[in-house]
Amino acid sequence: MKKKQQNLRDLLQSLVVAAIIFLIASNSMNSILIKPLLNDGTLITHGRFSITFDAWDTISEDEEIISVAIGSSITRASFDGNCIEEEVDLQNFEFYNLGLSAANPYTQITQLSSLLKAKPNVIVMELGVNSLWDLDNEQREWPQWQSDDDYVAFRFKLDSMLMNDDDFGDWGELVREKDERYLYSNQFERMGEWQTYTIEGSEEILRRIIDNESGAALPSHSLNAPSHIDSNWKDYLSTPNYRGNGWQNTTKEELQPWFDENFPKKVTYGEYNPHHNGTLFHSVYEFMIEEMVEQNIKVILYSGPRHPMVFNYLTPGQTDGLNTTLDSFSEIEGVYILNFLWEDWDMNNFLDWNHLDDDGRKKMCEKIGFFLNTIDMEGE
Amino acid sequence: MDFVTPEYYYWFLPIVFLCTFTIGNKKRRRQIGILLVSSYVFFWFASGWHIMLLLISTMVDWNAAKRIFASDDPVIRKRWLIASLTVNLGLLAIFKYLDFFIESWNWASLRVPGAPEIGTFGLLLPVGISFYTFQTMSYTIDVYRKKNDPYDDLLSFACYAAFFPQLVAGPIVRADHFRKEIENTLTPNSARIRLGLTLIVYGLAKKLVIADNVAIHVDSIFIDGEHLQNIGLIWWGALAFGIQIYCDFSAYTDIAIGSAYLLGIRLPENFKSPYAANSPQDFWRRWHISLSTWLRDYLYISLGGSRHGKRVMLMALMATMLLGGLWHGAAWNFVLWGLLHGLLLIIHRSLKNVKLVVKFFERLPKLARVCGWATTQYFIFMTWLVFRVEDTSMLIQSLKTYVGLGAHWNRGEMYEILPEIKYLTLAIGLLFFIGHFISWKVGGLKEWISRQNVLVWGLIIGILLTLTFHLRPAETVDFIYFRF
């Protein structure tokens, strides 16, 4: 009887050890093998997609006065944190740029709980002409994704894989029923998503060992993001590596044929036809702004500029939905509006039709720095 | 439901385990009843209404064996045996081979003017029919041969015929073996549970990590029949399929044996490092042992075996291997596969008495064994091409390339044809052969693991689980032997 009990105890202990080893080995595999390959853009189209939650962890530990920009690649290309920190009069001020390619307001909500936990002083949130289309009825095709829904699935799956249980919150109410399956709410589901990258990741590691090459994008490459333990991590969060090639030194005459070919169609898309209200994106903005304001986080809603030649293709009143929306949010205390869309920007400020280049960023740096100096960032 | 569906591990096996040892605690008949009901549930999930065929087979053999045992009249005994064989082989003939025979007839009729074409029935192959009919047939034949007594109760016999771990793809268990296993109350035993869990995890790793990953390469090579002149591709294709089919089938057996161990029942081994075999005869002692011994005991010996001269023996051997090939599937490539194995066995039997060969083995035994191993494995892997490639022209081309006829070597082409995941699959293949070698050299690797202390066992099983969980491909491939 005693031996039987001992055997049973041994068996149970063995199972516990096996379970612990499984968890440790799986987590080690994910963090040592897969995460660096996500960050360097080998396993996903853009390493930056995998750093959001690491970034919020870093921001939450920062005790300075903090401003964080969130939005799409337009945001990413717009703000040079290091430059803005110099422009702002405060000594203990940090500016982080978490702009992310193809991001839309709906895909931003997954980071809301982390954002509220990190409690930055100011959020610079993109609300541009491109932010108010109807996701349910206006799907676009992307080179990497079949549709916007496909992109949402990718982002939700990746984000929730990288999230912890406490990164979920009331924002879940905004998630469309069809997207709920992409948000993994338990550790086992998250491990399942990690698993989808393991085979390709292992192959890449073996390839690098056998072929004796790095295979990854170069560190300066815009697709590559450093790891949160790298020395340039914090610097990268302030000033991301920007895309290099673009329309610098290109004349209006040289660009005209491209615009004539592409823009008559482009301006018919949702991203140039903002709705006045009632879309999912409107609901997301309302929810996020309310939550942030409640936490005494100041919110700057900024609308990014466009290449001057774009305006030749817009019809009068086409972007009125943006004005209506900005107006409605401007009434909320703690919310500030910066509409750069109709401001006079030079064509030499642009990398392409909607992303700023170095000159444009410098100009934006001055503008946003000036504005930040006008508000009481420390105050309640 | 099968052994790689999560449901099997999430609820089915745990519920059966708990019910057997709680509701059925120390009550043998109740335990057998629980196992029988769960086996029927398992089969229902796997094959639906085909469960009727299992019930028919069970009832026919239960009655036939009883009648045979009860009678001393050889004529009556024989009648009941024939009745049993007719029903069992009839079910196999209809559900497994009828469409195949019709298709073969239609193919032949194209060459005979005026011969009518017959429509096929489109019958779905009932899961596990080849396994359970062989099992129940062997029971009746053993009773007829007076080797065994029939089961005392229908419940136990039905459980023997339907026992879920081995129901779908073996091992083919003998009635007497199973009866001994269930003659006493089943009790949970820590050592057996540990061994059972070890076998299940080991089997899952073999199936999901090795077989399913390698299968992607195999499919990419043989899917469209292009580039079959590339000797590198064909050799890798044959090697990879050899790895796939062994890991797929032996994994099923491991999980079956492991599941049975959890319930306190020991099932026989089915594999013994087959790629270490140094002769065709040795291979069949190591590959699908429960089938090869079944064929030996109930077919080869019935056809005359080795007691009626060399000619009869060779004919019995060839007939056994041909039927063994056909048992695998209703297709001519399986018949050809059996034929080739029959030829290999005959050639081996003829060669092993040749003076030169005998002398070689006496003077240089180690070298002779290595040569025997290399030659055997060269042909074994060649026969896997026959097993895998169903299209005749593709098969002929593959075999020609395998032996070097009109073949070329093109590394760039290989790189292009093989799937994106290359190095990992090659590494998995290499690790398989290292593991296979160690398993052959040391023997009893799984048993050794199960005997380790808490920490070592936990460590090995934890690592195996991690590899299985993370390195399984997105799509799980059906067990190959489910088709048979």
Coordinates of C-alpha atoms in Angstrom, one line a residue, chain B residues 91-371:
Chain B
L91 CA -17.2 -8.0 -46.2
L92 CA -13.6 -7.2 -47.1
A93 CA -14.3 -8.2 -50.8
I94 CA -17.3 -5.9 -51.0
F95 CA -16.2 -2.9 -49.1
K96 CA -12.5 -2.9 -49.9
Y97 CA -12.0 -4.7 -53.2
L98 CA -15.3 -4.6 -55.2
D99 CA -14.7 -1.3 -56.9
F100 CA -11.1 -2.2 -57.4
F101 CA -12.0 -5.4 -59.2
I102 CA -14.7 -3.5 -61.3
E103 CA -12.1 -0.9 -62.3
S104 CA -9.6 -3.6 -63.2
W105 CA -12.3 -5.3 -65.3
N106 CA -13.2 -2.1 -67.0
W107 CA -9.5 -1.5 -67.7
A108 CA -9.1 -4.9 -69.2
S109 CA -12.4 -4.7 -71.1
L110 CA -11.1 -1.7 -73.1
R111 CA -8.8 -4.2 -74.8
V112 CA -11.5 -6.8 -75.5
P113 CA -14.0 -5.6 -78.2
G114 CA -17.6 -5.9 -77.1
A115 CA -16.8 -6.5 -73.4
P116 CA -19.3 -4.5 -71.3
E117 CA -18.3 -1.8 -68.9
I118 CA -19.5 -2.0 -65.3
G119 CA -20.2 1.0 -63.1
T120 CA -18.5 1.2 -59.7
F121 CA -20.4 1.5 -56.5
G122 CA -18.3 4.3 -55.0
L123 CA -18.1 2.5 -51.6
L124 CA -16.2 4.2 -48.8
L125 CA -13.6 2.0 -47.2
P126 CA -14.7 1.2 -43.6
V127 CA -12.1 2.3 -41.2
G128 CA -10.1 -0.6 -39.7
I129 CA -11.9 -3.3 -41.6
S130 CA -8.7 -5.1 -42.6
F131 CA -7.5 -5.2 -39.0
Y132 CA -10.6 -6.3 -37.2
T133 CA -11.6 -8.9 -39.8
F134 CA -8.2 -10.5 -39.6
Q135 CA -8.4 -10.4 -35.8
T136 CA -11.8 -12.2 -35.6
M137 CA -10.9 -14.6 -38.4
S138 CA -7.8 -15.7 -36.5
Y139 CA -9.9 -16.3 -33.5
T140 CA -12.3 -18.7 -35.3
I141 CA -9.4 -20.4 -37.1
D142 CA -7.6 -21.0 -33.8
V143 CA -10.7 -22.5 -32.3
Y144 CA -11.1 -24.7 -35.4
R145 CA -7.5 -25.8 -35.2
K146 CA -8.1 -26.5 -31.5
K147 CA -5.3 -24.2 -30.5
N148 CA -7.7 -22.1 -28.3
D149 CA -11.0 -22.4 -26.6
P150 CA -13.6 -19.8 -27.4
Y151 CA -14.3 -16.9 -25.1
D152 CA -16.7 -17.6 -22.3
D153 CA -18.8 -14.5 -22.7
L154 CA -19.8 -12.4 -25.6
L155 CA -18.9 -9.2 -23.7
S156 CA -15.2 -10.1 -23.6
F157 CA -15.1 -11.3 -27.1
A158 CA -16.8 -8.2 -28.4
C159 CA -14.3 -6.1 -26.4
Y160 CA -11.5 -8.1 -28.0
A161 CA -12.9 -7.5 -31.5
A162 CA -13.5 -3.8 -30.9
F163 CA -10.9 -2.7 -28.3
F164 CA -10.4 1.0 -29.4
P165 CA -6.7 1.4 -29.2
Q166 CA -5.9 -1.2 -31.8
L167 CA -9.2 -1.3 -33.6
V168 CA -8.4 1.0 -36.5
A169 CA -4.8 0.2 -37.4
G170 CA -3.6 -2.6 -35.2
P171 CA -1.5 -4.2 -33.9
I172 CA -3.5 -7.3 -34.9
V173 CA -4.0 -8.9 -31.5
R174 CA -4.5 -12.7 -31.0
A175 CA -7.6 -13.7 -29.1
D176 CA -5.6 -15.7 -26.6
H177 CA -3.3 -12.8 -25.8
F178 CA -6.2 -10.5 -25.2
R179 CA -8.1 -13.0 -23.1
K180 CA -5.1 -13.3 -20.7
E181 CA -4.9 -9.5 -20.4
I182 CA -8.5 -9.2 -19.4
E183 CA -9.0 -12.4 -17.4
N184 CA -8.4 -10.5 -14.1
T185 CA -9.7 -7.2 -12.9
L186 CA -7.9 -4.3 -14.5
T187 CA -6.0 -2.2 -12.0
P188 CA -4.2 1.1 -12.5
N189 CA -0.5 0.5 -12.3
S190 CA 2.0 3.4 -12.0
A191 CA 4.7 1.7 -14.0
R192 CA 2.3 0.9 -16.8
I193 CA 0.8 4.3 -16.7
R194 CA 4.2 5.9 -17.0
L195 CA 5.1 3.5 -19.8
G196 CA 1.8 4.3 -21.5
L197 CA 2.3 8.0 -21.3
T198 CA 5.9 7.6 -22.6
L199 CA 4.6 5.7 -25.6
I200 CA 1.9 8.2 -26.3
V201 CA 4.2 11.2 -26.2
Y202 CA 6.9 9.3 -28.1
G203 CA 4.3 8.3 -30.7
L204 CA 2.9 11.8 -31.1
A205 CA 6.4 13.2 -31.6
K206 CA 7.1 10.6 -34.3
K207 CA 3.9 11.3 -36.1
L208 CA 3.6 15.0 -35.8
V209 CA 7.2 16.1 -35.9
I210 CA 8.8 13.5 -38.2
A211 CA 6.1 11.8 -40.3
D212 CA 4.0 14.9 -41.1
N213 CA 7.0 17.2 -41.8
V214 CA 8.7 14.7 -44.1
A215 CA 5.3 14.0 -45.8
I216 CA 5.4 17.6 -47.2
H217 CA 8.6 16.8 -49.0
V218 CA 7.3 13.4 -50.2
D219 CA 4.2 15.0 -51.7
S220 CA 6.2 17.8 -53.4
I221 CA 8.3 15.2 -55.2
F222 CA 5.6 12.8 -56.3
I223 CA 2.7 15.2 -56.8
D224 CA 3.0 16.1 -60.5
G225 CA 5.5 13.6 -61.8
E226 CA 7.9 16.2 -63.2
H227 CA 11.6 16.1 -62.5
L228 CA 11.5 12.3 -61.8
Q229 CA 14.8 11.9 -63.7
N230 CA 16.6 13.7 -60.9
I231 CA 18.3 10.9 -58.9
G232 CA 18.7 13.2 -55.9
L233 CA 15.0 13.8 -55.7
I234 CA 14.0 10.2 -56.2
W235 CA 16.5 8.9 -53.6
W236 CA 15.4 11.6 -51.1
G237 CA 11.7 10.8 -52.0
A238 CA 12.2 7.1 -51.4
L239 CA 14.1 7.8 -48.2
A240 CA 11.7 10.4 -47.0
F241 CA 8.7 8.1 -47.7
G242 CA 10.4 5.3 -45.8
I243 CA 10.8 7.6 -42.8
Q244 CA 7.2 8.9 -43.2
I245 CA 5.5 5.5 -43.4
Y246 CA 7.5 4.0 -40.5
C247 CA 7.0 7.0 -38.2
D248 CA 3.4 7.3 -39.2
F249 CA 2.6 3.7 -38.6
S250 CA 4.8 2.9 -35.7
A251 CA 3.5 6.1 -34.0
Y252 CA 0.0 4.8 -34.3
T253 CA 1.1 1.6 -32.8
D254 CA 3.0 3.4 -30.0
I255 CA -0.1 5.4 -29.1
A256 CA -2.3 2.4 -29.3
I257 CA 0.0 0.3 -27.0
G258 CA 0.4 3.4 -24.7
S259 CA -3.4 3.9 -24.5
A260 CA -3.9 0.3 -23.7
Y261 CA -1.2 0.4 -21.0
L262 CA -3.1 3.2 -19.3
L263 CA -6.1 0.9 -19.1
G264 CA -4.0 -1.9 -17.7
I265 CA -3.8 -4.0 -21.0
R266 CA -0.6 -4.9 -22.7
L267 CA -0.7 -5.1 -26.5
P268 CA 2.0 -6.8 -28.6
E269 CA 4.9 -4.9 -30.3
N270 CA 4.6 -4.2 -34.0
F271 CA 8.0 -2.9 -34.9
K272 CA 11.6 -3.6 -34.0
S273 CA 13.9 -1.1 -35.8
P274 CA 13.0 -2.3 -39.3
Y275 CA 15.7 -0.2 -41.0
A276 CA 18.4 -2.1 -39.2
A277 CA 17.3 -5.3 -40.9
N278 CA 20.2 -7.0 -42.8
S279 CA 18.0 -9.4 -44.9
P280 CA 14.5 -9.3 -46.3
Q281 CA 13.5 -12.1 -43.9
D282 CA 14.9 -10.0 -41.0
F283 CA 12.9 -7.0 -42.3
W284 CA 9.6 -8.9 -42.0
R285 CA 10.6 -9.9 -38.5
R286 CA 10.8 -6.2 -37.6
W287 CA 8.1 -4.6 -39.8
H288 CA 4.4 -4.8 -38.9
I289 CA 5.2 -7.9 -36.9
S290 CA 1.5 -8.6 -36.0
L291 CA 0.6 -8.8 -39.7
S292 CA 3.7 -10.8 -40.8
T293 CA 3.1 -13.4 -38.1
W294 CA -0.6 -13.5 -38.9
L295 CA 0.2 -14.1 -42.6
R296 CA 2.7 -16.7 -41.6
D297 CA 0.3 -18.6 -39.2
Y298 CA -2.9 -18.4 -41.2
L299 CA -1.8 -18.1 -44.8
Y300 CA 1.7 -19.3 -45.4
I301 CA 1.3 -22.4 -43.3
S302 CA -2.2 -23.1 -44.7
L303 CA -0.7 -22.9 -48.2
G304 CA 1.8 -25.6 -47.4
G305 CA 4.6 -23.6 -45.7
S306 CA 8.1 -25.1 -45.7
R307 CA 7.1 -28.7 -45.0
H308 CA 6.2 -29.8 -48.5
G309 CA 9.4 -29.1 -50.5
K310 CA 11.1 -26.1 -51.9
R311 CA 8.6 -25.5 -54.8
V312 CA 5.6 -25.5 -52.6
M313 CA 7.4 -23.3 -50.1
L314 CA 8.4 -20.7 -52.8
M315 CA 4.9 -20.7 -54.2
A316 CA 3.3 -20.3 -50.7
L317 CA 5.8 -17.5 -49.9
M318 CA 5.0 -15.7 -53.1
A319 CA 1.2 -16.1 -52.7
T320 CA 1.5 -14.9 -49.1
M321 CA 3.4 -11.8 -50.1
L322 CA 1.0 -11.0 -53.0
L323 CA -2.0 -11.3 -50.7
G324 CA -0.2 -9.4 -48.0
G325 CA 0.4 -6.6 -50.6
L326 CA -3.2 -6.7 -51.6
W327 CA -4.3 -6.5 -47.9
H328 CA -2.7 -3.1 -47.8
G329 CA -4.9 -1.6 -50.4
A330 CA -7.1 -2.2 -53.3
A331 CA -4.6 -1.1 -56.0
W332 CA -2.2 -2.9 -58.3
N333 CA 0.8 -1.0 -56.9
F334 CA 0.3 -2.8 -53.6
V335 CA 0.1 -6.2 -55.4
L336 CA 3.4 -5.2 -57.1
W337 CA 4.8 -4.2 -53.8
G338 CA 3.9 -7.6 -52.4
L339 CA 5.4 -9.3 -55.5
L340 CA 8.7 -7.5 -55.1
H341 CA 8.9 -8.4 -51.4
G342 CA 8.1 -12.0 -52.3
L343 CA 10.9 -11.9 -54.9
L344 CA 13.3 -10.4 -52.4
L345 CA 12.5 -13.2 -49.9
I346 CA 12.9 -15.9 -52.5
I347 CA 16.2 -14.5 -53.8
H348 CA 17.4 -14.2 -50.2
R349 CA 16.5 -17.8 -49.5
S350 CA 18.2 -19.0 -52.6
L351 CA 21.3 -16.9 -52.0
K352 CA 21.9 -17.7 -48.4
N353 CA 22.8 -21.3 -49.2
V354 CA 25.2 -20.5 -52.0
K355 CA 28.7 -21.6 -51.0
L356 CA 30.4 -18.3 -51.8
V357 CA 27.9 -16.4 -49.7
V358 CA 28.2 -18.8 -46.8
K359 CA 32.0 -18.5 -46.9
F360 CA 31.8 -14.7 -47.1
F361 CA 29.7 -14.7 -43.9
E362 CA 32.1 -17.1 -42.2
R363 CA 35.3 -15.2 -43.0
L364 CA 34.2 -11.6 -42.8
P365 CA 31.0 -11.7 -40.7
K366 CA 31.0 -8.0 -39.9
L367 CA 31.5 -6.8 -43.5
A368 CA 29.0 -9.4 -44.7
R369 CA 26.4 -8.1 -42.3
V370 CA 27.0 -4.5 -43.4
C371 CA 26.7 -5.5 -47.0

